[in-house]
Tab-separated table of C-alpha atoms in Angstrom:
chain	number	residue	atom	x	y	z
E	1	MET	CA	-0.144	-0.332	-0.297
E	2	PRO	CA	1.247	3.472	-0.929
E	3	PRO	CA	2.222	5.788	2.167
E	4	ASN	CA	-1.067	7.831	2.942
E	5	ASN	CA	0.413	11.712	2.059
E	6	LEU	CA	-1.225	14.406	1.331
E	7	VAL	CA	1.246	15.575	-1.412
E	8	ARG	CA	1.994	12.873	-4.220
E	9	PRO	CA	4.790	12.785	-5.587
E	10	GLU	CA	5.352	12.744	-9.713
E	11	CYS	CA	6.679	10.372	-11.936
E	12	THR	CA	6.917	12.016	-15.774
E	13	VAL	CA	8.039	9.198	-18.242
E	14	LEU	CA	9.575	10.570	-21.522
E	15	ALA	CA	8.933	8.112	-23.628
E	16	GLY	CA	9.355	7.188	-27.748
E	17	PRO	CA	12.146	5.405	-30.306
E	18	ASN	CA	15.617	7.038	-31.025
E	19	GLY	CA	15.446	9.973	-32.440
E	20	ALA	CA	12.215	11.616	-31.344
E	21	GLY	CA	13.438	14.082	-30.050
E	22	LYS	CA	12.700	13.029	-26.426
E	23	SER	CA	15.837	14.945	-25.015
E	24	SER	CA	14.657	18.434	-26.800
E	25	PHE	CA	11.651	18.133	-25.626
E	26	PHE	CA	12.542	17.581	-22.219
E	27	LYS	CA	15.406	20.936	-22.869
E	28	HIS	CA	12.411	23.439	-23.380
E	29	LEU	CA	10.002	21.947	-20.470
E	30	SER	CA	10.512	21.926	-16.834
E	31	PHE	CA	9.800	18.939	-15.201
E	32	PRO	CA	9.771	18.059	-11.808
E	33	GLY	CA	12.374	16.183	-10.474
E	34	LYS	CA	15.338	14.132	-11.215
E	35	PHE	CA	16.002	13.087	-14.706
E	36	ILE	CA	17.448	10.117	-15.484
E	37	ASN	CA	18.592	8.581	-18.600
E	38	ALA	CA	20.394	5.614	-19.464
E	39	ASP	CA	21.814	7.006	-22.569
E	40	ASP	CA	23.564	9.932	-20.363
E	41	VAL	CA	24.721	7.496	-18.085
E	42	ALA	CA	26.511	5.172	-21.016
E	43	GLY	CA	27.631	8.446	-22.472
E	44	GLU	CA	30.095	8.784	-19.429
E	45	LEU	CA	31.032	5.582	-19.225
E	46	ASN	CA	31.808	5.147	-22.459
E	47	PRO	CA	32.317	8.226	-25.428
E	48	ARG	CA	33.189	6.561	-28.485
E	49	ASP	CA	30.880	3.579	-27.857
E	50	PRO	CA	27.936	4.640	-25.496
E	51	GLU	CA	25.425	1.092	-26.792
E	52	ALA	CA	28.923	-0.667	-25.483
E	53	ALA	CA	28.225	0.217	-21.189
E	54	SER	CA	24.662	0.125	-21.771
E	55	LEU	CA	24.130	-3.078	-19.696
E	56	GLN	CA	26.252	-1.355	-17.060
E	57	ALA	CA	24.251	2.373	-16.995
E	58	GLY	CA	21.327	0.536	-16.964
E	59	ARG	CA	22.405	-0.794	-13.544
E	60	LEU	CA	23.356	2.386	-12.553
E	61	VAL	CA	20.061	3.474	-13.518
E	62	LEU	CA	18.666	1.167	-11.565
E	63	LYS	CA	19.991	1.991	-8.527
E	64	THR	CA	18.833	5.603	-9.120
E	65	ILE	CA	15.624	4.675	-9.765
E	66	GLU	CA	15.325	2.429	-5.929
E	67	ASN	CA	16.518	5.587	-4.551
E	68	VAL	CA	14.231	8.750	-5.850
E	69	PHE	CA	11.342	5.583	-4.889
E	70	SER	CA	12.847	5.165	-1.672
E	71	ARG	CA	12.888	9.082	-0.879
E	72	ARG	CA	9.506	9.060	-2.815
E	73	VAL	CA	10.603	12.393	-5.080
E	74	ASP	CA	9.608	13.622	-7.979
E	75	PHE	CA	11.371	12.393	-11.377
E	76	THR	CA	11.749	12.334	-14.974
E	77	TYR	CA	12.873	9.072	-16.784
E	78	GLU	CA	13.764	9.122	-20.004
E	79	THR	CA	12.866	6.139	-22.137
E	80	THR	CA	12.898	4.097	-25.672
E	81	LEU	CA	9.630	2.061	-24.234
E	82	SER	CA	11.122	-0.780	-26.117
E	83	SER	CA	11.385	-2.930	-22.919
E	84	HIS	CA	9.659	-4.719	-19.994
E	85	GLN	CA	11.481	-2.460	-17.682
E	86	SER	CA	9.297	0.742	-19.076
E	87	ILE	CA	6.183	-0.793	-18.385
E	88	ASN	CA	7.374	-2.102	-14.472
E	89	LEU	CA	8.663	1.116	-13.497
E	90	LEU	CA	4.938	2.544	-14.045
E	91	LYS	CA	3.312	0.144	-12.761
E	92	ARG	CA	5.424	0.403	-9.436
E	93	ALA	CA	5.258	4.303	-9.486
E	94	LYS	CA	1.279	4.167	-9.235
E	95	GLU	CA	1.744	1.441	-6.507
E	96	GLU	CA	3.415	3.659	-4.513
E	97	GLY	CA	1.027	6.224	-5.375
E	98	TYR	CA	2.946	8.338	-7.353
E	99	ARG	CA	1.082	10.300	-10.154
E	100	THR	CA	1.741	9.060	-13.186
E	101	LEU	CA	2.306	10.499	-16.939
E	102	LEU	CA	3.577	8.805	-19.883
E	103	ILE	CA	4.803	11.938	-22.724
E	104	PHE	CA	5.370	9.360	-26.441
E	105	ILE	CA	7.239	11.409	-28.855
E	106	ALA	CA	7.641	9.652	-32.053
E	107	LEU	CA	8.331	9.771	-35.669
E	108	ASN	CA	5.945	8.687	-38.472
E	109	SER	CA	8.171	5.290	-40.046
E	110	ALA	CA	11.004	4.184	-38.701
E	111	ASP	CA	13.030	5.236	-41.756
E	112	LEU	CA	13.122	8.739	-39.969
E	113	HIS	CA	13.740	7.542	-37.196
E	114	VAL	CA	17.049	6.248	-38.695
E	115	ALA	CA	18.203	8.944	-41.052
E	116	ARG	CA	18.173	11.816	-37.789
E	117	VAL	CA	20.034	9.531	-35.302
E	118	GLN	CA	22.566	9.483	-38.576
E	119	GLN	CA	21.961	13.460	-38.358
E	120	ARG	CA	22.723	13.666	-34.714
E	121	VAL	CA	25.587	11.490	-35.337
E	122	GLN	CA	26.921	13.869	-37.499
E	123	GLN	CA	26.504	16.637	-35.122
E	124	GLY	CA	28.773	15.124	-32.248
E	125	GLY	CA	26.309	12.686	-30.552
E	126	HIS	CA	26.023	8.942	-29.982
E	127	ASN	CA	24.710	6.282	-32.759
E	128	ILE	CA	22.291	3.142	-31.640
E	129	PRO	CA	22.669	0.824	-35.114
E	130	GLU	CA	19.857	0.746	-37.296
E	131	PRO	CA	18.511	-2.511	-36.324
E	132	ILE	CA	18.221	-1.738	-32.909
E	133	ILE	CA	16.225	1.491	-33.956
E	134	ARG	CA	13.687	-0.802	-35.664
E	135	ARG	CA	12.917	-2.954	-33.621
E	136	ARG	CA	12.482	-0.571	-30.953
E	137	TYR	CA	10.361	1.398	-33.089
E	138	ASP	CA	7.701	-1.166	-33.592
E	139	LEU	CA	7.803	-2.486	-29.378
E	140	ALA	CA	7.216	1.376	-28.335
E	141	PHE	CA	4.324	1.007	-30.395
E	142	GLU	CA	3.046	-2.059	-28.869
E	143	ASN	CA	4.325	-1.523	-25.329
E	144	LEU	CA	2.407	2.782	-25.770
E	145	LYS	CA	-0.716	-0.035	-25.194
E	146	LYS	CA	0.104	-1.691	-22.158
E	147	ALA	CA	1.155	1.809	-20.370
E	148	PHE	CA	-2.387	2.803	-20.336
E	149	LEU	CA	-3.168	0.568	-17.237
E	150	PHE	CA	-0.612	2.442	-14.866
E	151	CYS	CA	-0.894	6.412	-15.979
E	152	GLU	CA	-3.289	8.897	-15.290
E	153	ALA	CA	-2.317	10.868	-17.608
E	154	ILE	CA	-0.576	10.698	-21.309
E	155	VAL	CA	0.077	13.091	-23.809
E	156	ILE	CA	1.173	11.749	-27.874
E	157	TYR	CA	3.270	13.525	-30.062
E	158	ASP	CA	4.696	13.541	-33.530
E	159	ASN	CA	7.778	15.286	-34.817
E	160	SER	CA	7.844	13.717	-37.481
E	161	SER	CA	7.608	17.441	-39.311
E	162	SER	CA	10.748	20.049	-39.216
E	163	ASP	CA	7.961	22.381	-38.317
E	164	GLY	CA	8.546	21.061	-34.440
E	165	TYR	CA	5.703	18.877	-31.885
E	166	ARG	CA	2.590	18.019	-33.456
E	167	GLU	CA	0.260	17.088	-30.353
E	168	LEU	CA	-1.638	14.677	-31.091
E	169	LEU	CA	-3.696	13.392	-28.603
E	170	GLU	CA	-4.026	14.244	-24.842
E	171	ILE	CA	-5.491	11.951	-22.098
E	172	GLU	CA	-6.559	11.947	-19.000
E	173	ASP	CA	-7.353	9.582	-16.129
E	174	GLY	CA	-8.983	7.124	-19.164
E	175	ARG	CA	-10.896	10.116	-20.942
E	176	ILE	CA	-9.650	12.185	-24.544
E	177	VAL	CA	-9.631	15.814	-23.647
E	178	ALA	CA	-7.470	16.666	-25.968
E	179	ASN	CA	-7.783	15.504	-29.592
E	180	GLY	CA	-5.610	16.462	-33.010
E	181	LEU	CA	-5.186	13.621	-34.788
E	182	ASN	CA	-6.085	13.180	-38.641
E	183	SER	CA	-8.341	10.458	-39.460
E	184	HIS	CA	-6.189	10.664	-43.042
E	185	GLU	CA	-2.784	9.764	-41.864
E	186	ARG	CA	-2.103	6.481	-41.891
E	187	PHE	CA	0.568	7.074	-38.688
E	188	ASP	CA	-2.140	9.118	-36.839
E	189	ARG	CA	-4.436	5.973	-37.066
E	190	ARG	CA	-1.394	3.992	-35.897
E	191	ILE	CA	-1.540	5.896	-32.370
E	192	ALA	CA	-5.145	5.812	-31.931
E	193	SER	CA	-5.514	2.581	-33.014
E	194	CYS	CA	-2.638	2.187	-29.762
E	195	VAL	CA	-5.261	4.578	-27.999
E	196	ALA	CA	-7.981	2.512	-28.379
E	197	ALA	CA	-6.693	-0.906	-27.718
E	198	GLY	CA	-4.859	0.611	-24.633
E	199	LEU	CA	-8.443	2.104	-23.457
E	200	ASN	CA	-9.991	-0.421	-24.589
E	201	THR	CA	-12.882	1.406	-26.930
E	202	PRO	CA	-13.457	1.654	-30.487
E	203	LEU	CA	-11.054	2.831	-32.804
E	204	GLU	CA	-13.394	4.949	-34.455
E	205	SER	CA	-14.440	6.269	-31.171
E	206	VAL	CA	-10.740	7.733	-30.621
E	207	LEU	CA	-10.505	9.081	-34.152
E	208	SER	CA	-13.929	10.875	-33.070
E	209	ALA	CA	-13.308	12.149	-29.690
E	210	GLY	CA	-13.737	15.929	-29.147
E	211	ILE	CA	-14.463	16.598	-32.452
């Protein structure tokens, strides 16, 4: 049972496949508490090949997560949402009495994610092998469906355009409160399909919500 505190700590999960623009999004907004990012840790451990340090970075991140839970403080966790660890973190945060917010950012194709990562490498950023990017892309959408069980609020963005982040949906307590979906766009329909599965509601209900 979570402690009976009047002020609930906040767990914000900033999620999306590699190259989605999560770190840039974080820099422009203010999130509560400590920022936890395994990629940053891996880059500090092995600047030349962060991927080689991913296991060690993962262990250090797990220790950090245990620390914030034990102190019941706010935190923001960045993830590709491609593993069970992210879902388990959200589940635990809910069980511990945290307010859980998921911000999901993605691009309209795995090809575009690969291209964005390549651009990042050319600018001195860390590389992720192409097969891993493509595998994580599909897994992120599958795990997005599962995340609804543990999130009080979810906001979903499309960052495909050079115009910047386009808000697609905002969901609070299982209810769609803002809808920017374009039912004619293939990517928007894929997002809507994930949301429909997560909310256990028909696809057309998601596409037409609030319109």
